[in-house]
Short mmCIF file of C-alpha atoms and ligand atoms in Angstrom, two decimals:
data_model
loop_
_atom_site.label_atom_id
_atom_site.label_comp_id
_atom_site.label_asym_id
_atom_site.label_seq_id
_atom_site.Cartn_x
_atom_site.Cartn_y
_atom_site.Cartn_z
CA MET A 9 46.51 -2.38 -30.43
CA GLY A 10 45.84 1.30 -29.97
CA ILE A 11 45.53 0.77 -26.25
CA GLU A 12 48.78 -1.11 -26.05
CA ASP A 13 50.52 1.59 -28.00
CA ALA A 14 49.18 4.24 -25.75
CA SER A 15 50.15 2.44 -22.57
CA MET A 16 53.60 1.76 -23.89
CA ARG A 17 53.98 5.35 -24.80
CA ASN A 18 52.71 6.28 -21.35
CA GLY A 19 55.16 3.92 -19.74
CA ARG A 20 57.97 5.33 -21.75
CA ALA A 21 56.90 8.85 -20.93
CA LEU A 22 56.84 8.05 -17.22
CA SER A 23 60.24 6.40 -17.22
CA ASP A 24 61.54 9.33 -19.28
CA GLN A 25 60.30 11.73 -16.64
CA TRP A 26 61.88 9.59 -13.95
CA ALA A 27 65.06 9.59 -15.98
CA ASP A 28 64.84 13.36 -16.30
CA SER A 29 64.48 13.91 -12.57
CA VAL A 30 67.15 11.41 -11.62
CA VAL A 31 69.50 11.08 -14.49
CA VAL A 32 69.76 14.66 -15.64
CA ARG A 33 71.04 15.79 -12.28
CA PRO A 34 74.77 15.89 -11.83
CA ARG A 35 75.88 12.37 -10.87
CA THR A 36 77.61 12.95 -7.58
CA THR A 37 77.52 10.16 -4.95
CA GLU A 38 76.62 12.69 -2.20
CA GLN A 39 73.42 13.70 -3.95
CA HIS A 40 72.63 10.09 -4.68
CA ILE A 41 72.78 9.30 -1.00
CA THR A 42 70.51 12.22 0.03
CA VAL A 43 67.97 11.15 -2.60
CA HIS A 44 68.05 7.62 -1.21
CA LYS A 45 67.73 8.83 2.37
CA ARG A 46 64.68 10.93 1.46
CA LEU A 47 63.09 7.99 -0.33
CA VAL A 48 63.64 5.66 2.63
CA LEU A 49 62.33 8.27 5.08
CA GLY A 50 59.20 8.88 3.00
CA PHE A 51 58.62 5.17 2.73
CA ALA A 52 59.01 4.67 6.46
CA ILE A 53 56.62 7.53 7.24
CA SER A 54 53.93 6.17 4.95
CA ILE A 55 54.18 2.71 6.50
CA LEU A 56 53.95 4.20 9.99
CA THR A 57 50.88 6.21 8.98
CA LEU A 58 49.29 3.08 7.58
CA ILE A 59 49.90 1.20 10.83
CA ILE A 60 48.45 4.02 12.94
CA VAL A 61 45.34 4.31 10.77
CA THR A 62 44.78 0.55 10.91
CA ALA A 63 45.15 0.56 14.67
CA ILE A 64 42.61 3.38 15.03
CA ALA A 65 40.17 1.57 12.74
CA ILE A 66 40.44 -1.66 14.73
CA THR A 67 39.94 0.14 18.05
CA LEU A 68 36.89 1.94 16.70
CA SER A 69 35.26 -1.17 15.28
CA VAL A 70 35.80 -3.11 18.50
CA SER A 71 34.19 -0.43 20.65
CA PHE A 72 31.37 -0.04 18.11
CA GLU A 73 30.61 -3.75 18.22
CA ARG A 74 30.59 -3.75 21.99
CA CYS A 75 28.17 -0.82 21.92
CA ALA A 76 25.91 -2.57 19.38
CA ALA A 77 25.98 -5.80 21.37
CA GLU A 78 24.97 -3.92 24.50
CA SER A 79 22.03 -2.23 22.86
CA SER A 80 20.81 -5.35 21.11
CA GLY A 81 21.20 -7.21 24.38
CA ALA A 82 18.93 -4.65 26.00
CA LEU A 83 16.44 -5.07 23.20
CA ALA A 84 16.63 -8.83 23.51
CA ALA A 85 15.75 -8.54 27.18
CA ASN A 86 12.57 -6.74 26.13
CA ARG A 87 11.50 -9.35 23.63
CA SER A 88 12.99 -12.46 25.16
CA SER A 89 9.83 -14.40 24.37
CA ASN A 90 10.03 -13.61 20.70
CA SER A 91 13.37 -13.67 18.96
CA LYS A 92 11.92 -14.87 15.69
CA TRP A 93 12.44 -11.56 14.00
CA LYS A 94 14.47 -8.48 14.70
CA GLN A 95 14.41 -4.83 14.10
CA SER A 96 17.07 -2.29 14.90
CA ARG A 97 16.46 0.45 17.39
CA ASP A 98 15.40 3.11 14.90
CA GLY A 99 12.59 0.92 13.64
CA ASN A 100 14.58 -0.22 10.66
CA ILE A 101 14.66 -3.87 9.82
CA SER A 102 18.07 -5.37 10.31
CA HIS A 103 19.37 -7.18 7.30
CA ARG A 104 21.56 -9.55 9.27
CA ASP A 105 18.81 -11.84 10.50
CA THR A 106 17.02 -12.38 7.24
CA GLU A 107 15.96 -15.97 7.10
CA ASP A 108 13.19 -17.21 4.88
CA GLY A 109 9.89 -17.64 6.63
CA GLN A 110 10.88 -15.59 9.65
CA GLN A 111 10.20 -12.30 7.90
CA PRO A 112 7.17 -13.13 5.79
CA TRP A 113 6.57 -9.45 5.02
CA ARG A 114 9.54 -9.59 2.66
CA HIS A 115 7.72 -12.06 0.45
CA LEU A 116 5.66 -10.97 -2.51
CA ARG A 117 2.66 -13.00 -1.35
CA LEU A 118 1.00 -12.77 2.02
CA PRO A 119 1.68 -15.64 4.40
CA ALA A 120 -1.22 -18.08 4.11
CA THR A 121 -1.63 -18.33 7.86
CA LEU A 122 -4.75 -16.12 8.15
CA ARG A 123 -7.94 -16.00 6.14
CA PRO A 124 -10.31 -13.00 6.24
CA ARG A 125 -14.02 -13.71 6.48
CA HIS A 126 -15.72 -10.36 6.81
CA TYR A 127 -14.83 -6.68 6.58
CA ASP A 128 -16.77 -3.94 8.31
CA LEU A 129 -15.60 -0.72 6.74
CA ARG A 130 -16.63 2.77 7.86
CA LEU A 131 -15.34 5.76 5.99
CA SER A 132 -15.77 9.49 6.46
CA VAL A 133 -15.14 11.35 3.24
CA TYR A 134 -14.06 15.00 3.39
CA MET A 135 -14.52 16.48 -0.04
CA GLU A 136 -13.45 19.98 1.03
CA ASN A 137 -9.86 18.92 1.67
CA PHE A 138 -9.84 15.62 -0.27
CA THR A 139 -9.05 13.37 2.63
CA PHE A 140 -10.83 10.44 4.19
CA SER A 141 -10.59 8.66 7.47
CA GLY A 142 -11.75 5.18 8.17
CA GLU A 143 -12.11 2.30 10.53
CA VAL A 144 -12.02 -1.27 9.34
CA ASN A 145 -12.93 -4.25 11.42
CA ILE A 146 -11.70 -7.47 9.85
CA GLU A 147 -12.90 -10.83 11.08
CA PHE A 148 -10.39 -13.51 10.16
CA GLU A 149 -9.67 -17.13 10.78
CA CYS A 150 -6.30 -18.49 11.79
CA VAL A 151 -5.13 -21.35 9.58
CA ASN A 152 -1.66 -21.99 11.01
CA SER A 153 -0.53 -20.66 14.35
CA THR A 154 1.36 -17.40 14.05
CA LYS A 155 2.16 -14.26 15.98
CA LEU A 156 2.14 -12.11 12.89
CA ILE A 157 -0.69 -10.37 11.09
CA VAL A 158 0.51 -9.25 7.67
CA LEU A 159 -1.93 -7.35 5.48
CA HIS A 160 -1.73 -4.82 2.70
CA THR A 161 -1.71 -1.05 3.08
CA ASP A 162 -0.39 1.56 0.73
CA ARG A 163 -0.36 5.33 1.27
CA LEU A 164 -2.53 4.87 4.34
CA GLU A 165 -1.64 6.50 7.62
CA VAL A 166 -2.45 3.87 10.22
CA GLU A 167 -3.44 5.32 13.59
CA LYS A 168 -4.78 2.71 15.97
CA VAL A 169 -4.68 -1.08 15.87
CA LEU A 170 -6.60 -3.41 18.17
CA VAL A 171 -6.72 -7.20 17.94
CA TYR A 172 -9.36 -9.30 19.64
CA SER A 173 -9.65 -13.02 20.12
CA ASP A 174 -13.01 -14.80 19.94
CA SER A 175 -12.23 -16.69 23.14
CA LYS A 176 -13.91 -15.88 26.42
CA LYS A 177 -11.03 -13.71 27.52
CA ALA A 178 -12.18 -10.15 27.03
CA GLY A 179 -9.95 -7.28 25.98
CA ALA A 180 -7.49 -6.67 23.22
CA MET A 181 -4.50 -8.91 22.62
CA ARG A 182 -1.17 -7.28 23.37
CA ILE A 183 0.69 -5.99 20.36
CA GLN A 184 4.42 -6.22 20.54
CA ARG A 185 5.31 -4.16 17.53
CA ARG A 186 3.74 -2.90 14.36
CA PHE A 187 5.19 -1.28 11.29
CA HIS A 188 4.66 -0.54 7.63
CA TYR A 189 6.95 -2.31 5.17
CA GLN A 190 6.74 -0.17 2.04
CA PRO A 191 8.68 -2.36 -0.45
CA LYS A 192 5.89 -4.96 -0.33
CA GLN A 193 3.09 -2.53 0.62
CA VAL A 194 2.27 -4.44 3.78
CA TYR A 195 1.55 -3.59 7.38
CA VAL A 196 2.89 -5.98 9.97
CA ILE A 197 1.43 -6.48 13.43
CA ALA A 198 3.34 -8.75 15.79
CA LEU A 199 1.46 -10.03 18.79
CA HIS A 200 2.85 -11.23 22.09
CA ARG A 201 0.87 -14.43 22.02
CA GLU A 202 0.39 -16.83 19.16
CA MET A 203 -2.94 -17.09 17.38
CA LYS A 204 -4.23 -20.64 17.23
CA PRO A 205 -5.64 -22.54 14.23
CA LEU A 206 -9.41 -22.78 13.77
CA ARG A 207 -9.99 -19.77 16.00
CA THR A 208 -11.38 -16.50 14.71
CA TYR A 209 -9.98 -13.11 15.56
CA LYS A 210 -10.89 -9.52 14.89
CA ILE A 211 -8.70 -6.60 14.10
CA ASN A 212 -9.75 -2.94 14.28
CA ILE A 213 -7.61 -0.49 12.38
CA THR A 214 -8.20 3.24 12.14
CA PHE A 215 -6.47 5.13 9.39
CA HIS A 216 -6.62 8.21 7.18
CA ALA A 217 -5.38 9.12 3.72
CA HIS A 218 -5.69 11.56 0.85
CA ILE A 219 -8.12 11.26 -2.00
CA GLU A 220 -5.49 11.44 -4.71
CA HIS A 221 -5.92 13.00 -8.10
CA GLU A 222 -4.97 9.77 -9.80
CA LEU A 223 -6.98 6.92 -11.28
CA LEU A 224 -6.04 4.40 -8.57
CA GLY A 225 -7.49 3.44 -5.21
CA PHE A 226 -10.00 5.94 -3.88
CA PHE A 227 -9.45 8.94 -6.10
CA ARG A 228 -11.10 12.19 -7.16
CA SER A 229 -12.24 13.45 -10.48
CA SER A 230 -13.99 16.62 -11.55
CA TYR A 231 -16.24 18.13 -14.16
CA VAL A 232 -17.63 21.55 -14.96
CA LEU A 233 -21.33 22.23 -14.46
CA ASN A 234 -22.79 25.67 -15.17
CA GLY A 235 -19.28 27.07 -15.28
CA GLU A 236 -18.45 25.69 -11.84
CA ARG A 237 -16.00 22.90 -11.10
CA ARG A 238 -17.61 19.98 -9.27
CA TYR A 239 -15.81 17.08 -7.67
CA LEU A 240 -16.52 13.44 -7.10
CA ALA A 241 -14.57 10.64 -5.45
CA VAL A 242 -14.68 7.10 -6.82
CA THR A 243 -12.71 3.87 -6.58
CA GLN A 244 -10.63 1.78 -8.95
CA PHE A 245 -9.30 -1.24 -7.04
CA SER A 246 -8.47 -3.69 -9.80
CA PRO A 247 -5.96 -5.25 -9.71
CA THR A 248 -4.14 -4.27 -6.50
CA HIS A 249 -5.38 -0.89 -5.34
CA ALA A 250 -7.90 -1.70 -2.62
CA ARG A 251 -4.92 -1.42 -0.27
CA LYS A 252 -4.81 2.31 -1.06
CA ALA A 253 -8.30 2.74 0.41
CA PHE A 254 -8.32 0.43 3.43
CA PRO A 255 -6.07 -2.18 5.07
CA CYS A 256 -6.98 -5.56 3.62
CA PHE A 257 -5.74 -8.92 2.42
CA ASP A 258 -5.49 -7.60 -1.11
CA GLU A 259 -5.07 -10.82 -3.08
CA PRO A 260 -7.98 -12.27 -5.07
CA ILE A 261 -7.77 -15.59 -3.23
CA TYR A 262 -8.78 -13.96 0.06
CA LYS A 263 -12.50 -13.71 -0.57
CA ALA A 264 -14.72 -12.26 2.12
CA THR A 265 -17.97 -10.40 2.63
CA PHE A 266 -17.96 -6.63 2.97
CA ARG A 267 -20.18 -4.14 4.70
CA VAL A 268 -19.44 -0.57 3.74
CA SER A 269 -20.69 2.57 5.37
CA LEU A 270 -19.92 6.01 4.00
CA LYS A 271 -20.25 9.33 5.79
CA HIS A 272 -20.20 12.49 3.72
CA GLU A 273 -21.81 15.89 3.34
CA SER A 274 -25.49 15.64 2.44
CA SER A 275 -24.93 17.67 -0.73
CA TYR A 276 -23.33 14.51 -2.11
CA GLN A 277 -24.77 11.06 -2.52
CA SER A 278 -22.95 7.76 -2.22
CA LEU A 279 -23.09 4.51 -4.17
CA SER A 280 -21.57 1.11 -3.61
CA ASN A 281 -21.93 -2.48 -4.80
CA MET A 282 -25.01 -3.09 -2.68
CA PRO A 283 -28.16 -1.04 -2.03
CA VAL A 284 -28.36 1.35 0.91
CA GLU A 285 -29.69 -0.47 3.93
CA ALA A 286 -29.94 2.45 6.32
CA SER A 287 -29.30 6.15 6.02
CA THR A 288 -28.92 8.53 8.93
CA SER A 289 -28.58 12.30 8.73
CA ASP A 290 -26.80 14.42 11.28
CA GLU A 291 -28.13 17.87 12.05
CA ASP A 292 -24.81 19.36 10.90
CA GLY A 293 -25.41 18.45 7.26
CA TRP A 294 -23.66 15.09 7.16
CA VAL A 295 -25.22 11.84 6.12
CA THR A 296 -24.13 8.23 6.76
CA ASN A 297 -25.17 5.57 4.28
CA ARG A 298 -24.87 1.99 5.37
CA PHE A 299 -24.83 -0.51 2.52
CA SER A 300 -25.93 -4.15 2.72
CA ARG A 301 -23.44 -6.92 3.10
CA THR A 302 -21.94 -8.05 -0.20
CA PRO A 303 -21.68 -11.67 -1.31
CA ARG A 304 -18.33 -13.34 -0.65
CA MET A 305 -15.88 -11.81 -3.12
CA SER A 306 -12.34 -10.55 -3.74
CA THR A 307 -11.23 -7.13 -2.55
CA TYR A 308 -10.85 -5.70 -6.03
CA TYR A 309 -14.58 -6.10 -6.73
CA LEU A 310 -15.44 -3.66 -4.00
CA ALA A 311 -16.37 -0.19 -5.20
CA TRP A 312 -17.95 3.01 -3.99
CA ALA A 313 -18.47 6.56 -5.12
CA VAL A 314 -19.28 9.89 -3.51
CA CYS A 315 -20.69 12.21 -6.15
CA ASN A 316 -23.48 14.59 -7.07
CA PHE A 317 -24.80 12.72 -10.07
CA THR A 318 -28.30 12.04 -11.30
CA TYR A 319 -29.38 8.80 -12.90
CA ARG A 320 -31.65 7.15 -15.38
CA GLU A 321 -32.83 3.60 -14.79
CA ALA A 322 -34.13 0.52 -16.57
CA VAL A 323 -35.46 -2.78 -15.24
CA THR A 324 -34.66 -6.18 -16.74
CA ASP A 325 -37.41 -8.75 -17.28
CA ASN A 326 -36.55 -10.52 -14.06
CA GLY A 327 -36.50 -7.39 -11.99
CA VAL A 328 -32.86 -6.26 -11.74
CA VAL A 329 -32.79 -2.48 -11.56
CA ILE A 330 -30.06 -0.97 -13.72
CA ARG A 331 -29.13 2.61 -13.03
CA LEU A 332 -26.77 4.76 -14.97
CA TYR A 333 -25.36 7.68 -13.00
CA ALA A 334 -23.81 10.69 -14.70
CA ARG A 335 -23.52 14.47 -14.60
CA PRO A 336 -26.97 16.06 -14.49
CA ASP A 337 -26.47 17.75 -17.87
CA ALA A 338 -25.29 14.49 -19.48
CA ILE A 339 -28.35 12.63 -18.19
CA GLN A 340 -30.63 15.42 -19.39
CA SER A 341 -29.16 15.43 -22.87
CA GLY A 342 -29.59 11.64 -23.07
CA SER A 343 -25.87 10.84 -23.31
CA GLY A 344 -26.30 7.84 -21.02
CA ASP A 345 -29.24 6.24 -22.80
CA TYR A 346 -27.24 4.03 -25.12
CA ALA A 347 -25.09 2.67 -22.26
CA LEU A 348 -28.20 2.00 -20.19
CA HIS A 349 -30.03 0.10 -22.90
CA ILE A 350 -27.07 -1.90 -24.05
CA THR A 351 -26.37 -2.89 -20.43
CA LYS A 352 -29.93 -4.10 -20.05
CA ARG A 353 -29.69 -6.16 -23.22
CA LEU A 354 -26.27 -7.56 -22.32
CA LEU A 355 -27.38 -8.58 -18.86
CA GLN A 356 -30.39 -10.37 -20.25
CA PHE A 357 -28.29 -12.03 -22.92
CA TYR A 358 -25.75 -13.35 -20.46
CA GLN A 359 -28.38 -14.60 -18.05
CA ASP A 360 -29.98 -16.59 -20.86
CA TYR A 361 -26.71 -17.76 -22.32
CA PHE A 362 -25.10 -18.98 -19.10
CA LYS A 363 -28.41 -19.88 -17.42
CA VAL A 364 -27.14 -18.08 -14.31
CA LYS A 365 -29.17 -15.39 -12.67
CA TYR A 366 -27.46 -12.08 -11.93
CA SER A 367 -26.64 -12.45 -8.24
CA LEU A 368 -27.00 -8.89 -6.99
CA PRO A 369 -30.23 -6.97 -6.43
CA LYS A 370 -29.11 -4.06 -8.58
CA LEU A 371 -26.57 -2.90 -11.08
CA GLY A 372 -25.41 0.67 -10.69
CA CYS A 373 -22.85 2.35 -12.80
CA PRO A 374 -21.53 5.89 -12.56
CA ALA A 375 -20.40 7.02 -15.98
CA ILE A 376 -17.82 9.72 -15.64
CA THR A 377 -17.61 11.93 -18.68
CA PRO A 378 -15.73 15.01 -17.59
CA VAL A 379 -14.89 17.41 -20.37
CA ASN A 380 -11.23 16.57 -20.09
CA THR A 381 -11.20 12.83 -19.45
CA SER A 382 -10.02 10.45 -22.09
CA SER A 383 -12.28 7.58 -23.12
CA GLU A 384 -9.81 5.15 -21.58
CA LYS A 385 -10.22 6.62 -18.12
CA ARG A 386 -13.97 6.50 -18.51
CA ARG A 387 -13.88 2.79 -19.30
CA ASP A 388 -11.77 2.07 -16.25
CA VAL A 389 -14.17 3.66 -13.83
CA THR A 390 -17.21 2.12 -15.42
CA ALA A 391 -15.57 -1.28 -15.33
CA SER A 392 -15.33 -1.31 -11.56
CA TYR A 393 -19.11 -1.36 -11.36
CA PHE A 394 -19.77 -3.82 -14.12
CA ASP A 395 -17.34 -6.41 -12.75
C1 NAG B 24 11.44 -2.09 27.02
O1 NAG B 24 10.33 -1.52 26.38
C2 NAG B 24 9.71 -0.52 27.16
C3 NAG B 24 8.46 -0.07 26.40
O2 NAG B 24 8.46 -0.46 25.07
C4 NAG B 24 10.69 0.63 27.35
O3 NAG B 24 10.06 1.64 28.14
C5 NAG B 24 11.90 0.12 28.07
O4 NAG B 24 12.86 1.14 28.17
C6 NAG B 24 12.51 -1.04 27.29
N1 NAG B 24 13.59 -1.61 28.04
C7 NAG B 24 14.80 -1.79 27.53
C8 NAG B 24 15.79 -2.43 28.41
O5 NAG B 24 15.04 -1.45 26.37
C1 NAG B 25 16.80 1.55 6.79
O1 NAG B 25 17.87 0.99 6.08
C2 NAG B 25 17.93 1.34 4.72
C3 NAG B 25 19.07 0.61 4.06
O2 NAG B 25 19.79 -0.14 4.96
C4 NAG B 25 18.10 2.86 4.62
O3 NAG B 25 18.11 3.24 3.27
C5 NAG B 25 16.93 3.54 5.33
O4 NAG B 25 17.12 4.93 5.32
C6 NAG B 25 16.84 3.06 6.76
N1 NAG B 25 15.64 3.62 7.38
C7 NAG B 25 15.65 4.13 8.62
C8 NAG B 25 14.34 4.60 9.12
O5 NAG B 25 16.66 4.18 9.27
C1 NAG B 26 0.20 -25.13 7.95
O1 NAG B 26 0.35 -26.32 8.70
C2 NAG B 26 0.29 -27.49 7.91
C3 NAG B 26 0.40 -28.69 8.81
O2 NAG B 26 0.25 -28.36 10.13
C4 NAG B 26 1.40 -27.50 6.88
O3 NAG B 26 1.29 -28.62 6.06
C5 NAG B 26 1.27 -26.25 6.04
O4 NAG B 26 2.36 -26.17 5.13
C6 NAG B 26 1.26 -25.02 6.90
N1 NAG B 26 1.04 -23.86 6.06
C7 NAG B 26 1.71 -22.75 6.19
C8 NAG B 26 1.32 -21.64 5.27
O5 NAG B 26 2.59 -22.59 7.01
C1 NAG B 27 -9.98 17.53 6.48
O1 NAG B 27 -11.20 17.98 7.02
C2 NAG B 27 -11.71 17.21 8.10
C3 NAG B 27 -13.06 17.74 8.49
O2 NAG B 27 -13.14 19.11 8.37
C4 NAG B 27 -10.71 17.24 9.25
O3 NAG B 27 -11.19 16.44 10.31
C5 NAG B 27 -9.39 16.72 8.76
O4 NAG B 27 -8.42 16.80 9.78
C6 NAG B 27 -8.90 17.50 7.54
N1 NAG B 27 -7.71 16.87 7.05
C7 NAG B 27 -6.62 17.59 6.72
C8 NAG B 27 -5.45 16.81 6.23
O5 NAG B 27 -6.59 18.78 6.80
C1 NAG B 28 -14.15 -2.35 16.10
O1 NAG B 28 -14.83 -2.18 14.88
C2 NAG B 28 -16.20 -2.50 14.92
C3 NAG B 28 -16.75 -2.31 13.54
O2 NAG B 28 -16.22 -1.20 12.90
C4 NAG B 28 -16.91 -1.62 15.92
O3 NAG B 28 -18.26 -1.97 16.01
C5 NAG B 28 -16.25 -1.78 17.27
O4 NAG B 28 -16.84 -0.86 18.19
C6 NAG B 28 -14.77 -1.50 17.15
N1 NAG B 28 -14.17 -1.71 18.44
C7 NAG B 28 -13.37 -0.82 18.99
C8 NAG B 28 -12.84 -1.17 20.33
O5 NAG B 28 -13.10 0.23 18.47
C1 NAG B 29 -25.24 19.01 -5.97
O1 NAG B 29 -26.22 19.40 -6.89
C2 NAG B 29 -27.23 20.23 -6.33
C3 NAG B 29 -28.27 20.47 -7.40
O2 NAG B 29 -27.73 20.45 -8.67
C4 NAG B 29 -26.59 21.52 -5.86
O3 NAG B 29 -27.56 22.33 -5.24
C5 NAG B 29 -25.48 21.19 -4.85
O4 NAG B 29 -24.80 22.37 -4.48
C6 NAG B 29 -24.51 20.22 -5.45
N1 NAG B 29 -23.55 19.83 -4.44
C7 NAG B 29 -22.25 19.80 -4.66
C8 NAG B 29 -21.39 19.38 -3.53
O5 NAG B 29 -21.74 20.08 -5.74
C1 NAG B 30 -8.52 20.63 -20.11
O1 NAG B 30 -7.15 20.38 -19.89
C2 NAG B 30 -6.29 21.40 -20.38
C3 NAG B 30 -4.87 20.97 -20.20
O2 NAG B 30 -4.78 19.78 -19.47
C4 NAG B 30 -6.59 22.70 -19.64
O3 NAG B 30 -5.77 23.72 -20.14
C5 NAG B 30 -8.05 23.06 -19.83
O4 NAG B 30 -8.35 24.20 -19.06
C6 NAG B 30 -8.93 21.90 -19.40
N1 NAG B 30 -10.31 22.23 -19.70
C7 NAG B 30 -11.29 22.14 -18.83
C8 NAG B 30 -12.64 22.52 -19.29
O5 NAG B 30 -11.08 21.77 -17.68
#
């Protein structure tokens, strides 16, 4: 009602104004005519302007389309063999050609055309500037023929990509295009030739990234020892953060074996799921620890740490060594003893209860108890090693 009133009042007010401007003037026919002439002239001019603007717009759009057609024609010439998917010149993905299945990187799940079997991961960890660089070599099997390799990366700066086939033909396969698609956290590599089912392939990717101050991926934490701030770098991959540390098929269904090797300054030590298999020291104060191959498992079970912790250990009745790593002062004051003993008892209990032997040769667990960390954060980090 109120609205109607208002609009009616508005309408009346408008017509009143109109009446004022027209009616209040002296009613001579001469003036009437000039007013009409002006109105007609104004009307004609606005229509003319409209026509001109429309004409300009049409001309522009026609020439623009011709230009676009030319450039995409040129692009098409370059990728005549593969018109399955398109990208505009600036590396942006064109939204015109979106058809399901042709742009699998737009899907939430990875295309099920490839299956990883083994990861060889080498990382160099720079604690002085909180960065790391790495090289991953993924051995995978082709399930359905495809030209695309779609795997997860997030926050990683990918440098070099090489793809090899297991066939006799030596040398890398030609890569047509590769790009990061951030909305789905994937990296897409399009090959010139199709990969064939039942064949295995290898992909080498070099990359670098920051060790973020955040409890995800490969991150850093700190504590104060003797009035000095000390740093450590650890991982938290569950549920979907392995992709922040290395390119991988980061879905639990893609189980594979992993071999990790970590290079870092010798003032730090490194830990991972498996025991150290070989350790080499450079003369310049760097050490490379190579860990044994893990059992077949999901990416989020993988874990490693670069820290300066000490440990206390216990051995279960059937010989599994349990080590609890923590700050030297925490170990000395016995803060880790309860966790160590309860872990030993729990492990024994579960082995008896399920009648399944613990499948790894050791159980290591860095317990981070920085002065300023909440108990929730502590549980998270510990969990990645207990899993
Ligand atoms: C085709 O691609 C090559 C290298 O990617 C580039 O040098 C060349 O200019 C492209 N040709 C056309 C017609 O775009
Ligand atoms: C790609 O397109 C989207 C939207 O169409 C735009 O927001 C983005 O800036 C574009 N990126 C590049 C690199 O042109
Ligand atoms: C792979 O190929 C088989 C038959 O050749 C088909 O049934 C299946 O749906 C394909 N899978 C994918 C992920 O394309
Ligand atoms: C960090 O330090 C390493 C080794 O000193 C160096 O190779 C790397 O480029 C540095 N990264 C950045 C981002 O400064
Ligand atoms: C690919 O990666 C594997 C394992 O990291 C390495 O042994 C091999 O030399 C790499 N190949 C190339 C060409 O970089
Ligand atoms: C690690 O601890 C040792 C002994 O406590 C110390 O000498 C060394 O400087 C520490 N290294 C780092 C990187 O904090
Ligand atoms: C703990 O955190 C607070 C605020 O986040 C900071 O002011 C304080 O210096 C920190 N203490 C230590 C020992 O790092």
